[in-house]
PDB file of C-alpha atoms in Angstrom:
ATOM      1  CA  UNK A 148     -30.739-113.091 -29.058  1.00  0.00           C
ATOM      2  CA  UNK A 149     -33.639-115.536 -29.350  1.00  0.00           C
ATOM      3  CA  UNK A 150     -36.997-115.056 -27.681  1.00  0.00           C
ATOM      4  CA  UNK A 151     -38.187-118.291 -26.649  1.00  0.00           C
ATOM      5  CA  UNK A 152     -41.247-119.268 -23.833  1.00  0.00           C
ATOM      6  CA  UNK A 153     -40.281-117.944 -20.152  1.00  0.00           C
ATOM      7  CA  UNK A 154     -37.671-115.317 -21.845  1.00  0.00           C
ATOM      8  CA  UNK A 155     -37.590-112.351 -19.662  1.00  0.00           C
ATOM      9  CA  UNK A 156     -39.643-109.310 -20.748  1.00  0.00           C
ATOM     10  CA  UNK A 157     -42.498-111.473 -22.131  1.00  0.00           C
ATOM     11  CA  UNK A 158     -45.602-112.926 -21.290  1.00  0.00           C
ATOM     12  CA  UNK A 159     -44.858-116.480 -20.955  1.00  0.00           C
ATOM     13  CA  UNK A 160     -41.778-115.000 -18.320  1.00  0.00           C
ATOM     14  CA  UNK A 161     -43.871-113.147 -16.074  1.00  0.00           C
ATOM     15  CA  UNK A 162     -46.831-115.576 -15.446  1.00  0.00           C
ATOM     16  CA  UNK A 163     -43.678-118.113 -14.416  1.00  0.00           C
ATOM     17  CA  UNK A 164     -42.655-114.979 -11.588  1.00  0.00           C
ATOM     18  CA  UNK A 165     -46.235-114.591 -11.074  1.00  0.00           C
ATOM     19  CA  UNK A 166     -46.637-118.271  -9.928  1.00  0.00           C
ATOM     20  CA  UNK A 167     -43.300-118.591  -8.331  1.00  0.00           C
ATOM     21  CA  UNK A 168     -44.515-115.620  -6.243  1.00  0.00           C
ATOM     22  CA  UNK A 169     -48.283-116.886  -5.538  1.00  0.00           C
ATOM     23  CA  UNK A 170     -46.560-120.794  -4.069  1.00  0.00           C
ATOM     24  CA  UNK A 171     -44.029-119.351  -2.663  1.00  0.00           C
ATOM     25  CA  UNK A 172     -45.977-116.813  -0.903  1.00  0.00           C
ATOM     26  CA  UNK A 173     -48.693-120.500   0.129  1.00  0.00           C
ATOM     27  CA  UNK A 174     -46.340-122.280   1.139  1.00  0.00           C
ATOM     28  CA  UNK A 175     -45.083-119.367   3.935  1.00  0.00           C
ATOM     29  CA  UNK A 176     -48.506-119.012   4.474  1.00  0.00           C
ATOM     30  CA  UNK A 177     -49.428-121.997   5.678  1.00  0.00           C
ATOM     31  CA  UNK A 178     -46.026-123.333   7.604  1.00  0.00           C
ATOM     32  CA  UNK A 179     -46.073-119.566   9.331  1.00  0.00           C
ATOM     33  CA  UNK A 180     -49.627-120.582  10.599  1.00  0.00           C
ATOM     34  CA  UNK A 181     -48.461-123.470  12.516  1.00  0.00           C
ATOM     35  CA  UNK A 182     -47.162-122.321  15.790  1.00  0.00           C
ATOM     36  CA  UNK A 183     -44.816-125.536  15.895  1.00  0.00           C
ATOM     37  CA  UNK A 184     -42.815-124.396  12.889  1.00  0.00           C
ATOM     38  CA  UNK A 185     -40.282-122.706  15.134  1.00  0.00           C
ATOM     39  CA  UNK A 186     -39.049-125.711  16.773  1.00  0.00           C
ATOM     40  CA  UNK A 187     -37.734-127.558  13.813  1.00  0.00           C
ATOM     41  CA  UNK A 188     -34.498-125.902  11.805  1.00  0.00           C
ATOM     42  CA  UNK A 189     -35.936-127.074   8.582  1.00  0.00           C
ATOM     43  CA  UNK A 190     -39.037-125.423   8.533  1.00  0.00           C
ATOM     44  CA  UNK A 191     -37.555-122.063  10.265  1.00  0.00           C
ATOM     45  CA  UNK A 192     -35.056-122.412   6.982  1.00  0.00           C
ATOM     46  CA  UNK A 193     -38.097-123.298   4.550  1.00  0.00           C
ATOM     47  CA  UNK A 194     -39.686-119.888   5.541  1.00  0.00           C
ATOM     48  CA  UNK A 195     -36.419-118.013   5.038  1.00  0.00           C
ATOM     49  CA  UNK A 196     -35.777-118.974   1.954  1.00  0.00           C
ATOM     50  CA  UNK A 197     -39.497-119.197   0.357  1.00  0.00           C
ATOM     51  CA  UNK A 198     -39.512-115.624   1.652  1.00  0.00           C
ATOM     52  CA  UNK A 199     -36.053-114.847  -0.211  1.00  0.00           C
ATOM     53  CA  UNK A 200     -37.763-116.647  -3.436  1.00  0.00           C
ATOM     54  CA  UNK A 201     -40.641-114.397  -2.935  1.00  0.00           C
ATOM     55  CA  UNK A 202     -38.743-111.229  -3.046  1.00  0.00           C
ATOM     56  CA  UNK A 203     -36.674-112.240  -5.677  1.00  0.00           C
ATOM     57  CA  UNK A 204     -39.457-113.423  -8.193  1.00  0.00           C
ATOM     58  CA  UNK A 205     -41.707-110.050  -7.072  1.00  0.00           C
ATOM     59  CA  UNK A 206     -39.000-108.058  -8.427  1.00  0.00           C
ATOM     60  CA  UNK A 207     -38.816-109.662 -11.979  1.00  0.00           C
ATOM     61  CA  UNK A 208     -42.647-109.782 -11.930  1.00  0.00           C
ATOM     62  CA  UNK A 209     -42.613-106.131 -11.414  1.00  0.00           C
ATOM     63  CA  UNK A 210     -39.587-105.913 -14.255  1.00  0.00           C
ATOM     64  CA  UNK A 211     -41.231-108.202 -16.629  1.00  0.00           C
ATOM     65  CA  UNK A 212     -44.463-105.781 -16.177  1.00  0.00           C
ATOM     66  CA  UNK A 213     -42.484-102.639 -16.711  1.00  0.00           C
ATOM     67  CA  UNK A 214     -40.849-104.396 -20.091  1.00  0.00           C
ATOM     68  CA  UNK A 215     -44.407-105.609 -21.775  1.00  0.00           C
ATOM     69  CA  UNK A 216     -45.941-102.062 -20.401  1.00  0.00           C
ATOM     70  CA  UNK A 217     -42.960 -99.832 -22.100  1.00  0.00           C
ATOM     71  CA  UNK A 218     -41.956-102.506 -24.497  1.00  0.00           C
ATOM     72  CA  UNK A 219     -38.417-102.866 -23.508  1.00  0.00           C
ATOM     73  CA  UNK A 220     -36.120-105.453 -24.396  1.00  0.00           C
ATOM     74  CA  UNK A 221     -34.685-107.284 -20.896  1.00  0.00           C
ATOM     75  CA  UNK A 222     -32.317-109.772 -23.249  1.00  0.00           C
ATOM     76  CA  UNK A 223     -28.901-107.522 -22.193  1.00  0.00           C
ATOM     77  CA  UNK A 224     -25.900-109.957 -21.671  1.00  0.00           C
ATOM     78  CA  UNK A 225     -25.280-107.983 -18.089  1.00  0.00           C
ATOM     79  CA  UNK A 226     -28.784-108.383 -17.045  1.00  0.00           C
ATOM     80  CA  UNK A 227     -29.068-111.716 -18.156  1.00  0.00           C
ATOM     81  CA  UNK A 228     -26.110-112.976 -15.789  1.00  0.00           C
ATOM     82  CA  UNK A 229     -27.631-111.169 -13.068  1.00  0.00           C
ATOM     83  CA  UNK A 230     -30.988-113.058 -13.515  1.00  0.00           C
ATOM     84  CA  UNK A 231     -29.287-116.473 -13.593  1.00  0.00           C
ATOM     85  CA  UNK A 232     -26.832-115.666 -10.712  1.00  0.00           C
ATOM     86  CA  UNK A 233     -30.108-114.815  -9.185  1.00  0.00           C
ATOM     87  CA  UNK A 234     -32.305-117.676 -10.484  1.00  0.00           C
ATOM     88  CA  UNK A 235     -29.635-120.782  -9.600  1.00  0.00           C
ATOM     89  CA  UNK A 236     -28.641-119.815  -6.174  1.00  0.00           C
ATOM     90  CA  UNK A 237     -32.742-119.203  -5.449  1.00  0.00           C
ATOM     91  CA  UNK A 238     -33.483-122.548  -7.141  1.00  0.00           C
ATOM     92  CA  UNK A 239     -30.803-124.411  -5.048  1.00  0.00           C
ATOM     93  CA  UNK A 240     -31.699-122.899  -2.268  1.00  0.00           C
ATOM     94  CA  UNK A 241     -35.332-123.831  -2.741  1.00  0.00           C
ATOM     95  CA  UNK A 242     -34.927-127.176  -3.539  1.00  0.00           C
ATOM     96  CA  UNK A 243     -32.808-127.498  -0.558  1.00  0.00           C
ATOM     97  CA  UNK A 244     -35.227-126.413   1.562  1.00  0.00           C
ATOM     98  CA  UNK A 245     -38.327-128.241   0.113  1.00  0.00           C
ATOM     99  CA  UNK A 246     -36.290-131.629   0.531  1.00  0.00           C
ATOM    100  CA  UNK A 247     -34.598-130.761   4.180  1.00  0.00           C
ATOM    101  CA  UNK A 248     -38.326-130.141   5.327  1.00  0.00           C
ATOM    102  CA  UNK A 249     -39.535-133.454   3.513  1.00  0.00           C
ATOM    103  CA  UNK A 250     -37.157-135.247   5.227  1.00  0.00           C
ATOM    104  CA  UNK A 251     -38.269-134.236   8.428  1.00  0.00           C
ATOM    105  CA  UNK A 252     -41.490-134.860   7.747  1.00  0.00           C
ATOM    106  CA  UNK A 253     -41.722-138.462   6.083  1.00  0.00           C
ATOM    107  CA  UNK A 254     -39.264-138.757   9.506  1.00  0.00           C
ATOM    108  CA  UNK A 255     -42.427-137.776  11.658  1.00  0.00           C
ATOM    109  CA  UNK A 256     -44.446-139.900   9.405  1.00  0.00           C
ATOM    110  CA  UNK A 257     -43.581-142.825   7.883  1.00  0.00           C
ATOM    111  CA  UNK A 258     -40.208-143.856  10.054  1.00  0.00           C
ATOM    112  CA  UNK A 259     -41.322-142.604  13.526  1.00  0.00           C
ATOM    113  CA  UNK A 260     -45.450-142.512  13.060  1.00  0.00           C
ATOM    114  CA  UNK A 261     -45.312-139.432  15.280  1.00  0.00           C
ATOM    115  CA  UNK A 262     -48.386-137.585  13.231  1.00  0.00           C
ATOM    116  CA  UNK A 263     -50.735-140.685  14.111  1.00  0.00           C
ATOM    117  CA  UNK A 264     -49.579-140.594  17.373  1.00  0.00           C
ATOM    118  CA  UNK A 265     -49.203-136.796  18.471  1.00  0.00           C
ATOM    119  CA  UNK A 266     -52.614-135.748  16.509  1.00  0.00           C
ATOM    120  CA  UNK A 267     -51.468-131.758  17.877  1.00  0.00           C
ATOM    121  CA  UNK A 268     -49.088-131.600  15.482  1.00  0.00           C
ATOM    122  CA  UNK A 269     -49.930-129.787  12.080  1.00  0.00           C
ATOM    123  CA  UNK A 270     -48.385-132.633  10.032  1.00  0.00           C
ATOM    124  CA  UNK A 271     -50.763-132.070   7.040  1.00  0.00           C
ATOM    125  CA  UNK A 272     -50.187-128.340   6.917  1.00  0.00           C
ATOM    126  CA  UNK A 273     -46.142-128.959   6.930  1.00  0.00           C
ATOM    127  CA  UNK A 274     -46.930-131.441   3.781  1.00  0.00           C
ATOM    128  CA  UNK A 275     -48.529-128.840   2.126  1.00  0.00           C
ATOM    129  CA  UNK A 276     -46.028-126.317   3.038  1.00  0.00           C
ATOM    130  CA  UNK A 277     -43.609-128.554   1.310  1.00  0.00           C
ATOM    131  CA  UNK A 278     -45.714-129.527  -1.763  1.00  0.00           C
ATOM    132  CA  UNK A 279     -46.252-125.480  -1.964  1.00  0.00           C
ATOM    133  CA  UNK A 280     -42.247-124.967  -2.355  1.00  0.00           C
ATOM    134  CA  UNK A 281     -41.917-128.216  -4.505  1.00  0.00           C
ATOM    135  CA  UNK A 282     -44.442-126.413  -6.755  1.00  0.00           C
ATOM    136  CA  UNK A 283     -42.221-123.355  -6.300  1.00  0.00           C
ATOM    137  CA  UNK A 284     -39.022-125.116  -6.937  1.00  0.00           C
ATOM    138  CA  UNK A 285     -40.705-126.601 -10.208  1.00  0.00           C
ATOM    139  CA  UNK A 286     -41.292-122.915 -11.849  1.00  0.00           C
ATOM    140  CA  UNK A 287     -37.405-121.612 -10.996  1.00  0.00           C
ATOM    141  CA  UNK A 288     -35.866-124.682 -12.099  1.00  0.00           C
ATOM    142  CA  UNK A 289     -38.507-123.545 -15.846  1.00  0.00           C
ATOM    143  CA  UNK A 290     -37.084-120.181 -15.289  1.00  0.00           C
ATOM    144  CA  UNK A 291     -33.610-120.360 -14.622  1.00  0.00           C
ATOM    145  CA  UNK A 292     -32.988-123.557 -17.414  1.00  0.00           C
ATOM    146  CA  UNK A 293     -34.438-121.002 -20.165  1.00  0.00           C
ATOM    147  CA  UNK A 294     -31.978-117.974 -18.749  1.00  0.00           C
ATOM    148  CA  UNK A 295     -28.902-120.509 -18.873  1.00  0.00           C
ATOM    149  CA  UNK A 296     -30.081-121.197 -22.559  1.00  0.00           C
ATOM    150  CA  UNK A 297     -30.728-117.841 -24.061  1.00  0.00           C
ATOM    151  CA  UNK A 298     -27.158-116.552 -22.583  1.00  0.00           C
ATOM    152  CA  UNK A 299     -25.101-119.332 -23.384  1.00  0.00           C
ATOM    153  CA  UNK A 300     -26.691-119.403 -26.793  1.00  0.00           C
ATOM    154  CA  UNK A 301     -25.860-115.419 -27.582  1.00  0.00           C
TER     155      UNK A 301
ATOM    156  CA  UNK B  66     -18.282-127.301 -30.975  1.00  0.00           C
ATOM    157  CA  UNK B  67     -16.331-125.557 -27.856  1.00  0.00           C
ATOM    158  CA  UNK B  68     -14.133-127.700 -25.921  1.00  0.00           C
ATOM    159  CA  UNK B  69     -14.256-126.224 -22.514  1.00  0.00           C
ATOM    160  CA  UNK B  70     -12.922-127.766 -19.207  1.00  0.00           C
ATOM    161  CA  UNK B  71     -15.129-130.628 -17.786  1.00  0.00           C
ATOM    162  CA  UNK B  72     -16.273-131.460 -20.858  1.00  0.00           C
ATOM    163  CA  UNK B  73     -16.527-134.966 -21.979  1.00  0.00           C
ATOM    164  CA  UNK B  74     -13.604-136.754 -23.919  1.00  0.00           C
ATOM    165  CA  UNK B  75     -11.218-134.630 -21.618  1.00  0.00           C
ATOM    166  CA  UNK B  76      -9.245-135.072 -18.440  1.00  0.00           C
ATOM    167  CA  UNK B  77     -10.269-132.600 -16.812  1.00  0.00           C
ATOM    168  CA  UNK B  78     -13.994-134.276 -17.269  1.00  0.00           C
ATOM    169  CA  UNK B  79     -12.558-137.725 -16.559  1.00  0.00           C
ATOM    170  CA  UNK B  80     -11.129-136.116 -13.115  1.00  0.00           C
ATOM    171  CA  UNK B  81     -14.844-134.805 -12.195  1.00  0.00           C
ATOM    172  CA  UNK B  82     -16.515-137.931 -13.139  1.00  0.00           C
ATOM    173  CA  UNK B  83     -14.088-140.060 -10.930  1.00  0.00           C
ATOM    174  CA  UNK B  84     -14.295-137.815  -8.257  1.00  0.00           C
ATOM    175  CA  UNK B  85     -18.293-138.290  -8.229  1.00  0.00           C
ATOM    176  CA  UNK B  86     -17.472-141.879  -8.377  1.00  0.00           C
ATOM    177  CA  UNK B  87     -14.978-141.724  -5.209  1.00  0.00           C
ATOM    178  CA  UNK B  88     -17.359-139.457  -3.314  1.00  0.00           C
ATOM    179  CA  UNK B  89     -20.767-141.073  -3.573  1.00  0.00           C
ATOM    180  CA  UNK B  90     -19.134-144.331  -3.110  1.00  0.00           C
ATOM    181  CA  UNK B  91     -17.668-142.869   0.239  1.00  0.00           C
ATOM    182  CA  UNK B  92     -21.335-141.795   1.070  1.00  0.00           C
ATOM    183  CA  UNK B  93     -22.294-145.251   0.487  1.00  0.00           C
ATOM    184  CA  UNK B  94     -19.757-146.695   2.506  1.00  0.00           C
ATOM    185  CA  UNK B  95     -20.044-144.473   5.468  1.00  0.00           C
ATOM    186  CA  UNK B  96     -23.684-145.153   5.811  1.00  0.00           C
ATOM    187  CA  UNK B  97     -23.709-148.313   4.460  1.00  0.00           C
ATOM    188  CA  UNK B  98     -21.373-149.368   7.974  1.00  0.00           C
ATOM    189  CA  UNK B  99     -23.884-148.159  10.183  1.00  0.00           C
ATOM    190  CA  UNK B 100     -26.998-150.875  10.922  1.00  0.00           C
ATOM    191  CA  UNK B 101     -29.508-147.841  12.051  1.00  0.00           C
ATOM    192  CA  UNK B 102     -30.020-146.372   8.239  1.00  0.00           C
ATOM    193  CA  UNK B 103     -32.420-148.707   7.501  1.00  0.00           C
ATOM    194  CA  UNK B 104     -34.836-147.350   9.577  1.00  0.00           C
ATOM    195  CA  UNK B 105     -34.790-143.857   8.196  1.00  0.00           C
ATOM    196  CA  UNK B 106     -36.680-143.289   4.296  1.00  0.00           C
ATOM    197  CA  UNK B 107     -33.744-140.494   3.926  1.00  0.00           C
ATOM    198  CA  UNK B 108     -30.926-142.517   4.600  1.00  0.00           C
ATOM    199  CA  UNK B 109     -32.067-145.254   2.820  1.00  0.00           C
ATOM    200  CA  UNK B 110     -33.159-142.880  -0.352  1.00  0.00           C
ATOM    201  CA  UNK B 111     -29.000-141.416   0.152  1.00  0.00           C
ATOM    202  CA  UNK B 112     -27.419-144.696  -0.418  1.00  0.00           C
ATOM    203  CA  UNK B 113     -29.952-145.309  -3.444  1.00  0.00           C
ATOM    204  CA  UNK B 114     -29.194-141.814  -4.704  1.00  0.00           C
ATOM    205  CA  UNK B 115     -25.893-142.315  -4.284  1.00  0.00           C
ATOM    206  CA  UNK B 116     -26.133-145.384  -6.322  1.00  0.00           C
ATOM    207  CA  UNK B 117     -27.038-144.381  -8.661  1.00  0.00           C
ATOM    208  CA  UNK B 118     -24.738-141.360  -9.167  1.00  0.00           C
ATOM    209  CA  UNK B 119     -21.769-143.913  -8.879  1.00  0.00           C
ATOM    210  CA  UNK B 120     -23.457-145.971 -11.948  1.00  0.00           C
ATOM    211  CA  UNK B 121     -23.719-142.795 -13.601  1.00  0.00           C
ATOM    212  CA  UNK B 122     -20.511-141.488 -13.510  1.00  0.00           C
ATOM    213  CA  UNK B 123     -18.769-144.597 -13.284  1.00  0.00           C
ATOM    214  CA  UNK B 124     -20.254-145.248 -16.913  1.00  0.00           C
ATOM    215  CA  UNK B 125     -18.850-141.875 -18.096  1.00  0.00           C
ATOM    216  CA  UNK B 126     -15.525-142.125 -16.332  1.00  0.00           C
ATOM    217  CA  UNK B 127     -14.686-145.214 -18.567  1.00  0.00           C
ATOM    218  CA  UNK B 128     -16.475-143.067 -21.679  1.00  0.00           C
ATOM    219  CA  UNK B 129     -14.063-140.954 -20.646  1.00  0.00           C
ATOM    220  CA  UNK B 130     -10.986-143.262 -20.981  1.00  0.00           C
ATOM    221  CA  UNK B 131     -12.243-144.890 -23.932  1.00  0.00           C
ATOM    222  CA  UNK B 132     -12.303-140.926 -25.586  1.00  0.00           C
ATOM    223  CA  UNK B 133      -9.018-140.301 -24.350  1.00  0.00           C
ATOM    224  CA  UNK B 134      -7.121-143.534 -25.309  1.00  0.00           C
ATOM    225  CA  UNK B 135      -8.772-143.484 -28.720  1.00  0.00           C
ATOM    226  CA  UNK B 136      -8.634-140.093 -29.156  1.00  0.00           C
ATOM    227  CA  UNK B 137     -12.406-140.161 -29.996  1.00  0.00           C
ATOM    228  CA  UNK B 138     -14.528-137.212 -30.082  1.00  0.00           C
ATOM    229  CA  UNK B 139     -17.443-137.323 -27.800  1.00  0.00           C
ATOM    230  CA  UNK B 140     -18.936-134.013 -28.808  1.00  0.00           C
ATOM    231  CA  UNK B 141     -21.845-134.812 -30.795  1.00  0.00           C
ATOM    232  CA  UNK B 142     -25.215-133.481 -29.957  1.00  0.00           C
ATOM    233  CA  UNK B 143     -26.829-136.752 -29.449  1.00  0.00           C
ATOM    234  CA  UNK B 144     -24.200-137.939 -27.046  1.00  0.00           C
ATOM    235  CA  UNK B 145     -24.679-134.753 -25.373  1.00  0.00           C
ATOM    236  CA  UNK B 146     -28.476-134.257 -24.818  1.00  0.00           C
ATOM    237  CA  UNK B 147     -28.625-138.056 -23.515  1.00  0.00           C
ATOM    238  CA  UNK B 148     -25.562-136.514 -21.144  1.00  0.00           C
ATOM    239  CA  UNK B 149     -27.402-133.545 -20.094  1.00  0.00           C
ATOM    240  CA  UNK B 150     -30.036-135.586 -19.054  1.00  0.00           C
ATOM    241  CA  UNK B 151     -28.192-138.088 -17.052  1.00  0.00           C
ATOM    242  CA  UNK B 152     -26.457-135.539 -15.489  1.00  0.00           C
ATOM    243  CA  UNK B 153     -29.361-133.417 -14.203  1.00  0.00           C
ATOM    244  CA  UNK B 154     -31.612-135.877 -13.223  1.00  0.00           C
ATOM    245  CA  UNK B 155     -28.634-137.232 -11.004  1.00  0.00           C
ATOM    246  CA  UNK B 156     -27.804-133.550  -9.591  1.00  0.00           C
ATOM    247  CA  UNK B 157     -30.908-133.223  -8.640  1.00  0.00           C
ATOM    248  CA  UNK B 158     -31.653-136.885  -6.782  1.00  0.00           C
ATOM    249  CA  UNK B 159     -28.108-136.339  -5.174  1.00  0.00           C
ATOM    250  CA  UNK B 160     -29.173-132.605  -3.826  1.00  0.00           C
ATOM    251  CA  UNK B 161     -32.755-134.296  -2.998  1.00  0.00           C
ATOM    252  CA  UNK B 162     -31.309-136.771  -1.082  1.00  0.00           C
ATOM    253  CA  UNK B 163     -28.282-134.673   0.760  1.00  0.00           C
ATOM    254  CA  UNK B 164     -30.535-132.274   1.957  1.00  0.00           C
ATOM    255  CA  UNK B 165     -33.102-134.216   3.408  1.00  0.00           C
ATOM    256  CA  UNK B 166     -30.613-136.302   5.080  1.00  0.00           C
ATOM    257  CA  UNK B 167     -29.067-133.170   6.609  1.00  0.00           C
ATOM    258  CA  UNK B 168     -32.831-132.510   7.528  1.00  0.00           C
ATOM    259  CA  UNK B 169     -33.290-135.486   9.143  1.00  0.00           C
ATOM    260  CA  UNK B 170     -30.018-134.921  11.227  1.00  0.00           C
ATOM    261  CA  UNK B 171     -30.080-131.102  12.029  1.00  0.00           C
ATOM    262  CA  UNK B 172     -33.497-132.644  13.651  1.00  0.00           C
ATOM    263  CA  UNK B 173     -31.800-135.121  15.667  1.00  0.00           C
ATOM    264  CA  UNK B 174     -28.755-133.405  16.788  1.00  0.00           C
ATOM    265  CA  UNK B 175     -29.690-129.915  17.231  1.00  0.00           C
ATOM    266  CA  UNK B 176     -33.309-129.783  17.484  1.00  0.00           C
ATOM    267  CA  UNK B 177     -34.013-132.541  19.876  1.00  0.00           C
ATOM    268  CA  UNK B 178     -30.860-133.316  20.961  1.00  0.00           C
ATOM    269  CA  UNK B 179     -31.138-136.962  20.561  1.00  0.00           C
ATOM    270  CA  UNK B 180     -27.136-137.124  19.111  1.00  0.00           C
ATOM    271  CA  UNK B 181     -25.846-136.263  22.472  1.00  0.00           C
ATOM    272  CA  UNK B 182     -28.946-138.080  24.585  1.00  0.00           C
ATOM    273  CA  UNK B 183     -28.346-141.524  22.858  1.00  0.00           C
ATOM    274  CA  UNK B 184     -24.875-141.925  22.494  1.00  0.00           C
ATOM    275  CA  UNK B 185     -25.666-145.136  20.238  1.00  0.00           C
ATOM    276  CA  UNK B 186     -26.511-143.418  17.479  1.00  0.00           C
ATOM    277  CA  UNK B 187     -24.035-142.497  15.152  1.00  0.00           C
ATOM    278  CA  UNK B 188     -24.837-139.236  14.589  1.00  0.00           C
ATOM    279  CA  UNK B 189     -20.505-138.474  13.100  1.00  0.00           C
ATOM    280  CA  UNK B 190     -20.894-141.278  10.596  1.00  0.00           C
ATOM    281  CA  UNK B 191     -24.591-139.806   9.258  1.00  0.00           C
ATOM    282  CA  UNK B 192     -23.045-136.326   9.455  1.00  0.00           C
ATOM    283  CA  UNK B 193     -19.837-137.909   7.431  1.00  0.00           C
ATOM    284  CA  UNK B 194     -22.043-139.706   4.666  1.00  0.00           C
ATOM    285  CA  UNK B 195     -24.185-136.532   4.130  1.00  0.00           C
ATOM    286  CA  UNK B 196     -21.048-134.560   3.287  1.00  0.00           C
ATOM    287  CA  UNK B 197     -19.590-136.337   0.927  1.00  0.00           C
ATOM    288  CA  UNK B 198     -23.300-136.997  -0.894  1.00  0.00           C
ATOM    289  CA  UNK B 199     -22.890-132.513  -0.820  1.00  0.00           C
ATOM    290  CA  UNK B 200     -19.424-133.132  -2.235  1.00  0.00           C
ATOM    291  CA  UNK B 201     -20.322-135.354  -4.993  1.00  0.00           C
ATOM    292  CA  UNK B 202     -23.331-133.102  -6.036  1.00  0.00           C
ATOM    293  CA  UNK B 203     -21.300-130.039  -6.000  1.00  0.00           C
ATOM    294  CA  UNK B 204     -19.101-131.895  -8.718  1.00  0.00           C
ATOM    295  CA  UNK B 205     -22.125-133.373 -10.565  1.00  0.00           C
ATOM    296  CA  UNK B 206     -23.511-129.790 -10.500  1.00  0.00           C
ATOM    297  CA  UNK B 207     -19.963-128.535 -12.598  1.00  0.00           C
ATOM    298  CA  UNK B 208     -20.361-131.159 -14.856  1.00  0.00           C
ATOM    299  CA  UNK B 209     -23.848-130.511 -15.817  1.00  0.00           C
ATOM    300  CA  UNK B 210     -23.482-126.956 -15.972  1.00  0.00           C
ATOM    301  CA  UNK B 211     -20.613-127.587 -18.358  1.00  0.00           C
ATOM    302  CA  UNK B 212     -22.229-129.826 -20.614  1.00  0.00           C
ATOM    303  CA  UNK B 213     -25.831-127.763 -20.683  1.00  0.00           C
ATOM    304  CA  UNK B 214     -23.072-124.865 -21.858  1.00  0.00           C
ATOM    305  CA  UNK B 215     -21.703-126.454 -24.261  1.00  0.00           C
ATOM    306  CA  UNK B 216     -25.575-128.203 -25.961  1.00  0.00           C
ATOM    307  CA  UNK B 217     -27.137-124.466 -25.655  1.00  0.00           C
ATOM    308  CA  UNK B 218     -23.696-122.869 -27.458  1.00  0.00           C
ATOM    309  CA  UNK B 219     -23.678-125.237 -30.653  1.00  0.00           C
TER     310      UNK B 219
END
């Protein structure tokens, strides 16, 4: 099975989980500090799913750390499926999220001018929110393209 | 090279690409009818996402016919790649611009209530457009999936 960059059990693979982890974790950070966040659907589903992405990309950190630590080999056709079960349905998911909340908020923005207008609400902490889980959405996509590749080319 | 359902030069690929075409132009249509989308960025980005899609697959449905009548083979890697990158970089617009669409209208209809409120809206025909603009990207999705498969297994 080949070993190319973002390959699970490497290097390259766990700085990806590492970063997926650290935006992820940001971008829940900062939307969870707004008090408004609870009001809109969008962000309430932004939060659930960063923190699904979170747990899901703290767990193959931890694996990937475990493999370069004991020098295992993660590239097991069963495992492999697993990962990109895991990988697509958290990279739709966060996608779908990131976009559902930008919606709202060029809504609030550009189409309705609410921010100028309602200077209470946090709009520039729900852009960064969003840019946060874009950034997120960015490393999956990395990491679940490369699992897709190694297993179909086995 | 594996000939696998969905892939191109097939039927069963010809049927996916003209139901993308039939969906996304339904999106189009359904929007298109109401005047309000032009004052919403999301809308607006759906029927040019959507356009796009129905270029897309449009061109690939009559690929598709050309193949079939022919009998050509349209598995070569070059074909392919260029393909695979249509094909993603339209999944992704078309999931970009469903979701934040469905943003934009989970907002109106269930966060502030402004469906039922201002009956002039029409809140169905948004709600119809964004579905099929799901449906089309759920068949773009197979289609990519199916031709990433069969690039990464040569």
């Amino acid at each position: 099975m080949k070993k190319i960059v973002g390959s699970p059990g490497t290097a390259s693979g766990m700085l990806l989980r590492v970063g997926q982890c650290g935006f992820s974790a940001a971008s829940i950070g900062v939307m969870a500090f707004t008090r408004e966040f609870s009001g809109y659907t969008a962000f309430c589903y932004l939060i659930a799913s960063m923190g699904l992405q979170l747990l899901w990309s703290f767990g193959l950190a931890c694996l990937d750390i475990y493999a370069l630590r004991r020098k295992r080999d993660l590239h097991n056709p069963v495992l492999l499926s697993l990962f990109i079960v895991g990988d697509w349905v958290t990279a739709t998911l966060s996608l779908a999220a990131a976009c559902s909340s930008a919606g709202v908020i060029v809504l609030y923005d550009r189409d309705l001018g609410i921010c100028s207008a309602q200077t209470h609400l946090p709009c520039t902490k729900f852009q960064m929110a969003v840019a946060f889980s874009f950034l997120t959405w960015g490393l999956i996509a990395i990491s679940s393209h490369v699992m897709f590749w190694i297993l179909a080319s086995i």
